[in-house]
Short mmCIF file of C-alpha atoms in Angstrom, two decimals:
data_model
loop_
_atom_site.label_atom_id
_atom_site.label_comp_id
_atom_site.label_asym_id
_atom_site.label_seq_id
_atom_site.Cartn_x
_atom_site.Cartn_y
_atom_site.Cartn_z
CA UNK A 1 43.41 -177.18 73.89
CA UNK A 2 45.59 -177.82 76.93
CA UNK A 3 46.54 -181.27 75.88
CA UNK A 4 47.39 -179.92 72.32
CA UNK A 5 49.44 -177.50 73.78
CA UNK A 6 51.26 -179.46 76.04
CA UNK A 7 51.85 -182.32 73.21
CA UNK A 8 52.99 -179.55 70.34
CA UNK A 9 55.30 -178.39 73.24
CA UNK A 10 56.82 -181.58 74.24
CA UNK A 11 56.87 -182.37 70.45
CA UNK A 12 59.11 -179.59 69.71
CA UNK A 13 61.12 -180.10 72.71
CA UNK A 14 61.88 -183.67 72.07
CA UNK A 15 63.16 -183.15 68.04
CA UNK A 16 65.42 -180.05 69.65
CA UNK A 17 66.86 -182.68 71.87
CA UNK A 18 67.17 -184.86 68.75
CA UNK A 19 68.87 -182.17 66.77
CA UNK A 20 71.01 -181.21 69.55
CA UNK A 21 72.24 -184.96 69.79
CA UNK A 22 72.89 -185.10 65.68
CA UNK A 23 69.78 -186.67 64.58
CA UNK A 24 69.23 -186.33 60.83
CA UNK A 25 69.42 -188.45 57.99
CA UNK A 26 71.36 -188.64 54.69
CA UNK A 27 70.77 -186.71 51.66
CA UNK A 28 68.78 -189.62 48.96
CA UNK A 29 65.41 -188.20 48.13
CA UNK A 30 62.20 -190.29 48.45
CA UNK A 31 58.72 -190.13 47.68
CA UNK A 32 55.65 -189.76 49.90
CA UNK A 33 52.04 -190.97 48.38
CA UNK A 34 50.42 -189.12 52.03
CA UNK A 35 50.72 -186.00 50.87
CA UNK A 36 52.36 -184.76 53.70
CA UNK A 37 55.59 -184.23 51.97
CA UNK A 38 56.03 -184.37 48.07
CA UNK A 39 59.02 -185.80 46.41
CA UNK A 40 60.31 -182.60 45.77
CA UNK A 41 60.62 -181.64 49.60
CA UNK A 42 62.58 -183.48 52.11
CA UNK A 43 61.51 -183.03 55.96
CA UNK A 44 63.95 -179.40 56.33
CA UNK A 45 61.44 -178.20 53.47
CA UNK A 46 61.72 -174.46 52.67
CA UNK A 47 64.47 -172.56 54.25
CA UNK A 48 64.18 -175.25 57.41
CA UNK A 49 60.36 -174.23 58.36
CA UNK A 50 59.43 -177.63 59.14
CA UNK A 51 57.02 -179.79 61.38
CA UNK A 52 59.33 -182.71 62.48
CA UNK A 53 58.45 -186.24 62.86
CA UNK A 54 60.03 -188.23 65.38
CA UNK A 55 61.34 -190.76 64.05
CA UNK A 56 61.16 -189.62 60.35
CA UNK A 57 64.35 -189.31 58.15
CA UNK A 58 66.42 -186.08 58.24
CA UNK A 59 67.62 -183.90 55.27
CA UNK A 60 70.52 -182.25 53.91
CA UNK A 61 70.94 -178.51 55.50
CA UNK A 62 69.31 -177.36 51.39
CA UNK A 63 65.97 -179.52 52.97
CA UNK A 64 65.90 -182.13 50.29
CA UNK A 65 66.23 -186.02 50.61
CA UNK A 66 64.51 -188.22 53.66
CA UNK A 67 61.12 -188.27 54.65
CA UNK A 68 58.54 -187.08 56.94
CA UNK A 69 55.14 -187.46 57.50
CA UNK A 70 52.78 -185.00 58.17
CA UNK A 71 49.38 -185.01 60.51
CA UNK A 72 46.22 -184.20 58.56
CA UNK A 73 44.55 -182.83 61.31
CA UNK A 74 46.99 -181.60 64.23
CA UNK A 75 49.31 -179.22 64.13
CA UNK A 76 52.86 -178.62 65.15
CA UNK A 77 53.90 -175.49 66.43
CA UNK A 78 58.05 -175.14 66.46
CA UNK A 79 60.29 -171.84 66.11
CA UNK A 80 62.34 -172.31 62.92
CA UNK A 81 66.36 -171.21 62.03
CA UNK A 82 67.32 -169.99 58.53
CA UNK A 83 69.88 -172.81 58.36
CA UNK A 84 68.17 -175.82 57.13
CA UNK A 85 68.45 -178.07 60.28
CA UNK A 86 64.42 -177.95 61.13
CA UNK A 87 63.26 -177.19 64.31
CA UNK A 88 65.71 -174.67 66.28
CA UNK A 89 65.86 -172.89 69.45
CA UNK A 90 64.32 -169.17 70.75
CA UNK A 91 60.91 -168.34 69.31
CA UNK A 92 58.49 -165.12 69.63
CA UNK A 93 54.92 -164.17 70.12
CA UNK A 94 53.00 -162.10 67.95
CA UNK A 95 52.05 -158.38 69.02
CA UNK A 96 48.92 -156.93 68.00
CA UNK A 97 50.97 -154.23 66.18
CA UNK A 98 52.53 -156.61 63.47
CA UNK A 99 51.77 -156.35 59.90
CA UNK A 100 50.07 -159.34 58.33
CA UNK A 101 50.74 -160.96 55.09
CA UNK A 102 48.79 -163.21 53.49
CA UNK A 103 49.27 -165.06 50.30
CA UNK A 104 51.14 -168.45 48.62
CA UNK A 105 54.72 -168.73 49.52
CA UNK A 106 56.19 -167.89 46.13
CA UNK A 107 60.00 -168.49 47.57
CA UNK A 108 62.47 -169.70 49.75
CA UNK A 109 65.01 -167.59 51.47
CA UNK A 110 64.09 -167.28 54.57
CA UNK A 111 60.10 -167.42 53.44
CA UNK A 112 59.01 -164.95 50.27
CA UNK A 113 55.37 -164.37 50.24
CA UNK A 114 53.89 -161.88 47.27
CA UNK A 115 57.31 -160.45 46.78
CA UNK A 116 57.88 -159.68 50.25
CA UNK A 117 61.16 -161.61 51.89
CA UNK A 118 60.74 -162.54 55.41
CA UNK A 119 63.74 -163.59 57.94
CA UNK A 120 62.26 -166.64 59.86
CA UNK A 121 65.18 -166.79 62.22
CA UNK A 122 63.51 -166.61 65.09
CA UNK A 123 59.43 -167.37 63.67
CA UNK A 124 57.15 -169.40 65.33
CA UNK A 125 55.65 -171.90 62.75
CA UNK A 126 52.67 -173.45 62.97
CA UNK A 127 51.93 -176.27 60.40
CA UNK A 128 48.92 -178.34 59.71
CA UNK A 129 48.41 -180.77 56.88
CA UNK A 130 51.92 -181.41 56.16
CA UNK A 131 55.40 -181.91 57.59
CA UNK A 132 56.76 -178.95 55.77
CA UNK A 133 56.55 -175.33 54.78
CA UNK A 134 56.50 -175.76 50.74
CA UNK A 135 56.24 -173.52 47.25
CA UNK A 136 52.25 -172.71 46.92
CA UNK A 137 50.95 -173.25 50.59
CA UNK A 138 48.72 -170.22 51.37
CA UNK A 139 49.79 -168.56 55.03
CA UNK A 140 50.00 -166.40 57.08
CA UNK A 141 52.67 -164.26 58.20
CA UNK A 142 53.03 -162.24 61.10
CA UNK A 143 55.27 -159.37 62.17
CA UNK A 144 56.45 -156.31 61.35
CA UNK A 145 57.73 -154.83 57.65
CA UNK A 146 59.30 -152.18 56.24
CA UNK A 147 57.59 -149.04 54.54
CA UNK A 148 57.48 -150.28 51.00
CA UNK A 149 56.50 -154.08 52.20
CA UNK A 150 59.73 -155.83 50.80
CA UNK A 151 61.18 -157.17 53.61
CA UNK A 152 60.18 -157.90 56.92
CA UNK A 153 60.79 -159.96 60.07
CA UNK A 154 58.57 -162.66 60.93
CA UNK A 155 57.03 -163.58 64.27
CA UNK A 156 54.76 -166.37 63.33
CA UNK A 157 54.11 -168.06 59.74
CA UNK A 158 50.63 -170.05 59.89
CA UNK A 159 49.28 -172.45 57.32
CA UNK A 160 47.11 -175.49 56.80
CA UNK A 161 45.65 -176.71 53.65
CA UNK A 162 42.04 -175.79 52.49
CA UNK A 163 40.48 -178.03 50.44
CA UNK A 164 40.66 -181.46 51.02
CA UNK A 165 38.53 -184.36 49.26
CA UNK A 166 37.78 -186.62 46.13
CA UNK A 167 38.18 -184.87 42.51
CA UNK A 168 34.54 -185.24 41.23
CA UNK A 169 35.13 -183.40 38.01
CA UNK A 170 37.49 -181.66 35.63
CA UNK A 171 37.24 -178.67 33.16
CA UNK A 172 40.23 -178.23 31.40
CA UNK A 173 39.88 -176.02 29.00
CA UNK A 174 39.00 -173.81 31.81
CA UNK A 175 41.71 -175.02 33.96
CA UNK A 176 39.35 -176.09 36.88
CA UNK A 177 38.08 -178.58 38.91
CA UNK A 178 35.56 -179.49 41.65
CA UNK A 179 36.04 -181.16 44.75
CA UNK A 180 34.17 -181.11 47.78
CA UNK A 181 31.36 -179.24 46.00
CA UNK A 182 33.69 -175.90 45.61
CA UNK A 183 35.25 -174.88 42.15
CA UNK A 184 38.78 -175.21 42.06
CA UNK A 185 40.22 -172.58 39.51
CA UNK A 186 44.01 -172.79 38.57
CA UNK A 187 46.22 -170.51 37.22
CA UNK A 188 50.38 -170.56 35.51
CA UNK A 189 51.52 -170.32 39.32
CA UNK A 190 49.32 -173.03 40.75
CA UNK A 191 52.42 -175.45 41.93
CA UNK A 192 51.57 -179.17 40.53
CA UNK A 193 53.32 -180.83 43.55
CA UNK A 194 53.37 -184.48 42.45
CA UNK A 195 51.25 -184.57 38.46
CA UNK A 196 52.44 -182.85 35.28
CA UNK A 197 49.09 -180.79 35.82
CA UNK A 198 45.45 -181.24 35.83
CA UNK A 199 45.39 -183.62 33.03
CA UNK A 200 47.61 -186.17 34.47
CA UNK A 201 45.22 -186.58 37.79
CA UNK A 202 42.66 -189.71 37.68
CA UNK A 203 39.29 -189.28 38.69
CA UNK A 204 38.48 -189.86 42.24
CA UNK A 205 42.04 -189.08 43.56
CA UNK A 206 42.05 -187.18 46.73
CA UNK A 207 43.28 -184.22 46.43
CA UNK A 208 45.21 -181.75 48.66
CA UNK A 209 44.65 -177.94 47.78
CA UNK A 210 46.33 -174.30 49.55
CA UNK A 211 44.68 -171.59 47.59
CA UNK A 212 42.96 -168.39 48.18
CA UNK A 213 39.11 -167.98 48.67
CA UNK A 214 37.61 -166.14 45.75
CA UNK A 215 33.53 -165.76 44.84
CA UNK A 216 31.68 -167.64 47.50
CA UNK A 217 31.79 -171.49 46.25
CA UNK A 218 35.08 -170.77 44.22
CA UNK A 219 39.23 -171.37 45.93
CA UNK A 220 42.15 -170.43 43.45
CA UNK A 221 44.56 -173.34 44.08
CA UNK A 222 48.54 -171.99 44.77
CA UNK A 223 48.73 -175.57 45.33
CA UNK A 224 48.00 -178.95 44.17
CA UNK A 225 49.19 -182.29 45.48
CA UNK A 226 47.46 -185.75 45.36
CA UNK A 227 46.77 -187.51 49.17
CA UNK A 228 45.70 -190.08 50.59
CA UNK A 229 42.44 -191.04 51.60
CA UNK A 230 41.34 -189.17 54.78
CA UNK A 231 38.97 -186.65 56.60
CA UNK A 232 37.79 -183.88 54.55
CA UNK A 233 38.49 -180.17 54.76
CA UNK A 234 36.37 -177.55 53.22
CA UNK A 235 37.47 -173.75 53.11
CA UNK A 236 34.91 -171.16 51.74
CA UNK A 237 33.23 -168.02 52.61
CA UNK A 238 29.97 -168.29 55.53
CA UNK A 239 26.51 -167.83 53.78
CA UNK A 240 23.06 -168.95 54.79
CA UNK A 241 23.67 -168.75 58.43
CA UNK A 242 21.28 -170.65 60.62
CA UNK A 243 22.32 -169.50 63.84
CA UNK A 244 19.30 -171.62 65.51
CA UNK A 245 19.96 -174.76 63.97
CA UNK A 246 23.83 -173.63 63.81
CA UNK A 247 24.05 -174.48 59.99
CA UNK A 248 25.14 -172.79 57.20
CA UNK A 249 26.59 -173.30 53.23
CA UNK A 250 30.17 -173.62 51.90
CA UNK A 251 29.80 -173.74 48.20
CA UNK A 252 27.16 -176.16 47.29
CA UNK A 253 27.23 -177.88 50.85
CA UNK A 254 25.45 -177.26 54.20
CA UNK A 255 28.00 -177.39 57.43
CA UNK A 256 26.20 -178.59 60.70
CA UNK A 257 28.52 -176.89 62.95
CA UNK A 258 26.04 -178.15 66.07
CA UNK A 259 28.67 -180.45 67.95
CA UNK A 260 32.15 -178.29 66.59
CA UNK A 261 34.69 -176.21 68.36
CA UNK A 262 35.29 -173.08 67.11
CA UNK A 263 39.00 -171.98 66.83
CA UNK A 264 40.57 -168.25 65.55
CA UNK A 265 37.79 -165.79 65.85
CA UNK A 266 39.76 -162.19 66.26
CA UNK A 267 37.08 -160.51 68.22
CA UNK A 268 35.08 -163.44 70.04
CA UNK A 269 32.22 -163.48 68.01
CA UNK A 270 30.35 -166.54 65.98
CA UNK A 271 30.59 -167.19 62.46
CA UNK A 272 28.64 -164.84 60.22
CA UNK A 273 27.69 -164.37 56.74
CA UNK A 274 30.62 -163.22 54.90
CA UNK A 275 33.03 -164.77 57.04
CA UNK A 276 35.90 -166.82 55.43
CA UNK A 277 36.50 -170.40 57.47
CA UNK A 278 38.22 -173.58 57.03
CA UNK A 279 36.00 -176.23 58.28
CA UNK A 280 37.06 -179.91 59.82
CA UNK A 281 35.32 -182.93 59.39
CA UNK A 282 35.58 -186.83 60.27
CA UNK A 283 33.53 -187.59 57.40
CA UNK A 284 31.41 -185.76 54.34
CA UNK A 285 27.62 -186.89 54.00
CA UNK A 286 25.61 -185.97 50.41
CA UNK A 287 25.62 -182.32 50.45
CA UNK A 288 26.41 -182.19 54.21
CA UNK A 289 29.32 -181.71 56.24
CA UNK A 290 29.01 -182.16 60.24
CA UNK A 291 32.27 -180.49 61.14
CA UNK A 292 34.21 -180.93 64.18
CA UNK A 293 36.06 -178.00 63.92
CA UNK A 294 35.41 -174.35 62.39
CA UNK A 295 38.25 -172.49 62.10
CA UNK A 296 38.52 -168.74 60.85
CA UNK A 297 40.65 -168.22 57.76
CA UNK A 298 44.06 -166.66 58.40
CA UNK A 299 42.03 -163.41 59.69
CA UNK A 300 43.00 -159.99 59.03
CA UNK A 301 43.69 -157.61 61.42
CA UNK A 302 41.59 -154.53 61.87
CA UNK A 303 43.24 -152.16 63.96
CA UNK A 304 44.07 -148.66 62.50
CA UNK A 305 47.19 -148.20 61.37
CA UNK A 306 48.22 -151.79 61.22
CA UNK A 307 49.99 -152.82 57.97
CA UNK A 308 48.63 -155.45 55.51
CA UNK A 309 49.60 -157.04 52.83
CA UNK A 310 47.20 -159.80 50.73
CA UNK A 311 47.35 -161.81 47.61
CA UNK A 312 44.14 -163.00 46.39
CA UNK A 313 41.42 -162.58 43.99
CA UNK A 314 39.45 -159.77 43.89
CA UNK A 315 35.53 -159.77 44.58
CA UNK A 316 33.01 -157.36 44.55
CA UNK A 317 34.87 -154.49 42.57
CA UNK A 318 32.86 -151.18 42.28
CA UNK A 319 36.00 -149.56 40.98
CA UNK A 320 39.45 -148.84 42.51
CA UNK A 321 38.23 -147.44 45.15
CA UNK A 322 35.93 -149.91 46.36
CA UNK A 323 36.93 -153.93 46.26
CA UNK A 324 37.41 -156.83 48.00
CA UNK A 325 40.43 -158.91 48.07
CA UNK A 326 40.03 -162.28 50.28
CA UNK A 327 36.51 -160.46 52.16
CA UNK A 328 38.23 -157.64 53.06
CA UNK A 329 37.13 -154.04 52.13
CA UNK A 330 40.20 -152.29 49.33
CA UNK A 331 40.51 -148.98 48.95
CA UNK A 332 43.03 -148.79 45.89
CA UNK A 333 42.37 -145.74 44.67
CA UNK A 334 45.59 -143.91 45.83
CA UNK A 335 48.01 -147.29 44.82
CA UNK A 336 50.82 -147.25 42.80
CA UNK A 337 49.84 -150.18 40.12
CA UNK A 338 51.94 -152.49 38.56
CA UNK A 339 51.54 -155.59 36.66
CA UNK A 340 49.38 -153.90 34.04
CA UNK A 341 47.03 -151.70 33.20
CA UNK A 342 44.82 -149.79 35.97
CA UNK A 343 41.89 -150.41 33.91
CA UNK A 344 42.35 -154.40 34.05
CA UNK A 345 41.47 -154.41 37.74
CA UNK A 346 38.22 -156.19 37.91
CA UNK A 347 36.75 -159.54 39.27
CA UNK A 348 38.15 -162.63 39.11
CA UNK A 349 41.96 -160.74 38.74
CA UNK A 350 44.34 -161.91 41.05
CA UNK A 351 46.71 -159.30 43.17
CA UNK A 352 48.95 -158.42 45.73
CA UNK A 353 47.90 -155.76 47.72
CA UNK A 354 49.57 -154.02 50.28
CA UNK A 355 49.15 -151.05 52.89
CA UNK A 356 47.50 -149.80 55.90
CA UNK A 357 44.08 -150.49 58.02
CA UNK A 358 42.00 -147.53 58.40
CA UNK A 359 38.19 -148.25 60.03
CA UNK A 360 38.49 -151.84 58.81
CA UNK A 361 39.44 -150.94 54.92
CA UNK A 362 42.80 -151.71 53.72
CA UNK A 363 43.96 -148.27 52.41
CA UNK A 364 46.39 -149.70 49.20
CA UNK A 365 49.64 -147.81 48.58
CA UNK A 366 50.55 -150.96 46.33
CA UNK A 367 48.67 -153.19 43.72
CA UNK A 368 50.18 -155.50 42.11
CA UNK A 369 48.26 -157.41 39.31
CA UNK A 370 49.25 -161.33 39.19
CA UNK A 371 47.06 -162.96 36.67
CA UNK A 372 43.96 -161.52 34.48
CA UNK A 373 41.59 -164.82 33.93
CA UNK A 374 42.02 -165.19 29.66
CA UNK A 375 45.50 -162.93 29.32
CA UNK A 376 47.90 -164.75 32.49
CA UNK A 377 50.52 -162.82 33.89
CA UNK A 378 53.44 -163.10 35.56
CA UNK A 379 54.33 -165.89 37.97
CA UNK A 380 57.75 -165.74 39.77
CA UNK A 381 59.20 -168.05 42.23
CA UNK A 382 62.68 -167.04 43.74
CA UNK A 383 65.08 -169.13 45.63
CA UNK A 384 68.06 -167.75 47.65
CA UNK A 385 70.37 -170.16 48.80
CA UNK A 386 73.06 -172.77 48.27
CA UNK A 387 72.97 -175.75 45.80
CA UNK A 388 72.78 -178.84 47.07
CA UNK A 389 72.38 -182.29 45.76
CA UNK A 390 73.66 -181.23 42.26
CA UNK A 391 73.44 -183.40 39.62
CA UNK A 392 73.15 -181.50 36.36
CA UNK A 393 72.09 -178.11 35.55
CA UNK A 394 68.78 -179.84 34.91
CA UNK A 395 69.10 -181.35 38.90
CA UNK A 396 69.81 -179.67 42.02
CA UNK A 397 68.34 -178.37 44.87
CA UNK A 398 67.68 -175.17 46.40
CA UNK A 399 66.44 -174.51 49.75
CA UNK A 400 64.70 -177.65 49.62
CA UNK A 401 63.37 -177.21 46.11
CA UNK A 402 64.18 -179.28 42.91
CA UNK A 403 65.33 -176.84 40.19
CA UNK A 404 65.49 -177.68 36.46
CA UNK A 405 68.15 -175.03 34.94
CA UNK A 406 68.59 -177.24 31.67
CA UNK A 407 66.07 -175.92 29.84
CA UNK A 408 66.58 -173.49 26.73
CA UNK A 409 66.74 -170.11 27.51
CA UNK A 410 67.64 -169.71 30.90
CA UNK A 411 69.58 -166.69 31.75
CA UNK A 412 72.63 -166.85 33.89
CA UNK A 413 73.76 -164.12 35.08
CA UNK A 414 77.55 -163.39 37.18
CA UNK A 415 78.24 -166.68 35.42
CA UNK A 416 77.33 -169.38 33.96
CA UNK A 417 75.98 -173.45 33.82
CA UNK A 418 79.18 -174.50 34.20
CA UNK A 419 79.61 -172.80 37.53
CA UNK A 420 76.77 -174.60 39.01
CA UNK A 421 77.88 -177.04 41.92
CA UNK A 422 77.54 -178.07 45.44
CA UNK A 423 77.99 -174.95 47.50
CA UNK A 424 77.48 -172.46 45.24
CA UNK A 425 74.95 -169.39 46.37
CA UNK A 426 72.81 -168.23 43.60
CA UNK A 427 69.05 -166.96 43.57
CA UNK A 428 66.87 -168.44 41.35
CA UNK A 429 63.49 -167.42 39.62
CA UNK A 430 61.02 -169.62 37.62
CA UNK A 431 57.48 -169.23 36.22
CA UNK A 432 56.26 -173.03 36.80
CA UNK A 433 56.86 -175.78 39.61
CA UNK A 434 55.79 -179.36 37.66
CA UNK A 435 55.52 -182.25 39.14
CA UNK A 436 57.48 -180.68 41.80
CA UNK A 437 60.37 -179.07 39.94
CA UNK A 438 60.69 -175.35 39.78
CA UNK A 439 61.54 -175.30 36.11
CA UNK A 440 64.31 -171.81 36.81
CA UNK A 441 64.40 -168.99 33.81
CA UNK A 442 67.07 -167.36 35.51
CA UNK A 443 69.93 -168.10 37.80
CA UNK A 444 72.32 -165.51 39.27
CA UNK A 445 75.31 -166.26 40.97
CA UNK A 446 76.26 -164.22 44.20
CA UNK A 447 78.96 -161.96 43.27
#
């Protein structure tokens, strides 16, 4: 832990220097087959919430062209600006009193996560897994928000991928997929980082998933990118605990946690049944899985009082007043609900929810529904920012992000295609990324 702390520190310290000194690169785009950055993200990625390489190629201040590769299984932990340049000065701890938001980042500008829009000015971000913060990672945000969870101020921003292995099988016409014995459902805001979609990935490719735990054994995927061959990573929810022979089952495979370290419990205490981890490993044996590291997944903070907000999928629904979104206890019964229909609440539905902590159940004041498995729902990815890189209206970028505004039926609005350009501030919202373009159904221009 020491070691890792002193080398993240140096790390950081050295690509300031680097910064400080005009290191960067130019502005072509290129492609990375890791993983660790897709072709749609240069090395500034989202809003400048990056882990820097030494060494790698810099980016425009918009985050796109160069490259930058990623560890797959350190981390990086740097304090972030708003202004594109990576890795900048100052930085913050986190207080026990700050909200917590979990979720996929659904924008850019500084960091949107289920509708909420956090400044990052002076965050703390920690990255595994890849070199950048990009549309789709799950994370973790902490600090603290306003009353109606819309905007807040964050301290930290945590994320690392959670599935990581071979594809073994595909179910389209349900939209899934298996690897590393967990089902992999998808949904219209799943991001498709580097393939058209689920079609267009060969068997056997290695995938690289952020998504949010659902039923034991199941993981929504926010996002999808092909990888490498390398160590696997398996997240899931705790069941079958062997505490003797320190062993227990992630989906369809057993985790021999005899010889691991155990990383991000909030109290202290050992795994237990119910508990959601992510789960390290130098290797995956037929149905087994000695880890090396057990980590808890982005936990949620307990203390009274303490505000929460979570997108995931809901489990173990008794009625409003009594669910589960990602293990945690919901009481919705009070929330204002949006997105549809009270009475489409159920399993399997994804939502935001957001509110207090009150005895360890999140009290709702908010529900948001985001998809209803056989009906959809809406997806929405917003960008705020300046264009860079522009090309056509069906090429630019955006905070790091390719945008495709070519398409029929996009709305402008305070102007119109032919305003587009270099330099230009708009905000812009889509339903899909592809093959990591953010395919934009409305751009409006900063008045």
């Amino acid at each position: 832990m020491t070691n890792n702390s002193l080398r993240n520190g140096l790390l950081a310290l050295l690509t300031g220097l680097l910064l400080s000194c005009g290191g960067g690169g130019s502005s072509s785009s290129s492609s990375s087959s890791s993983g660790a950055g897709s072709a749609a993200f240069g090395s500034a990625g989202i809003a400048g919430l990056t882990t820097e390489s030494l060494g790698g190629g810099g980016g425009t201040s918009d985050g796109q062209g160069g490259s930058s590769s990623g560890t797959d299984g350190g981390s990086t932990t740097a304090s972030s600006g708003d202004d594109g340049s990576g890795v900048g000065s100052g930085g913050t701890g986190v207080s026990t009193a700050d909200a917590a938001g979990i979720g996929g980042v659904d924008g850019a500008g500084s960091i949107i996560v289920s509708g909420l829009r956090y400044d990052t000015d002076t965050a703390v971000i920690n990255l595994e897994d890849a070199a950048s913060l990009q549309l789709g990672m799950s994370v973790k945000v902490s600090g603290p928000v306003n009353a109606d969870f819309t905007s807040g101020t964050a301290r930290r921003v945590d994320s690392a991928a959670d599935i990581r292995g071979p594809l073994s099988s595909v179910d389209l016409a349900q939209g899934s997929f298996v690897v590393m014995g967990t089902t992999v459902t998808t949904d219209n805001a799943t991001v498709w980082a580097d393939a058209a979609g689920l079609a267009a990935i060969a068997p056997n490719t290695t995938l690289q998933v952020w998504g949010l735990p659902a039923a034991p054994g199941v993981l929504r995927a926010t996002r999808v990118e092909q990888h490498g061959p390398s160590a696997p990573i398996l997240t899931g929810t705790v069941q079958n605990l062997d505490q003797a022979r320190r062993t227990f089952t992630l989906g369809s495979f057993v985790v021999d946690y005899s010889v691991a370290a155990l990383s991000g419990s909030p109290d202290g205490r050992p795994p237990a049944n119910g508990t959601l981890v992510r789960v390290r490993a130098n290797i995956a044996l037929p149905g087994r899985l000695p880890a090396t590291l057990v980590q808890w997944w982005y936990p949620v903070p307990t203390a009274n009082a303490t505000q929460v907000q979570l997108a995931g999928v809901v489990t173990d629904y008794a009625g409003l007043g009594s669910l589960r979104v990602l293990g945690t206890p919901v009481d919705a019964s009070s929330a204002q609900i949006t997105g549809g229909p009270a009475g489409s609440v159920g399993n399997g539905v994804k939502v935001d929810v957001a509110g207090t902590m009150s005895n360890g159940i999140l009290k709702a004041t908010k529900l948001k529904i985001r998809h209803i498995p056989g009906t959809g729902g809406p997806a929405s990815f917003t960008l705020i920012g300046a264009i860079g890189n522009f090309s056509s209206a069906s090429s630019f970028w955006v905070r790091g992000q390719l945008v495709n505004a070519g398409g029929p039926g996009v709305v402008f609005v305070n102007g119109s295609a032919s305003n587009l350009g270099n330099g230009v501030r708009v905000s812009v919202e889509g339903a899909q990324v592809v093959d990591g373009v953010l395919i934009a159904t409305r751009v409006s221009f900063d008045s």
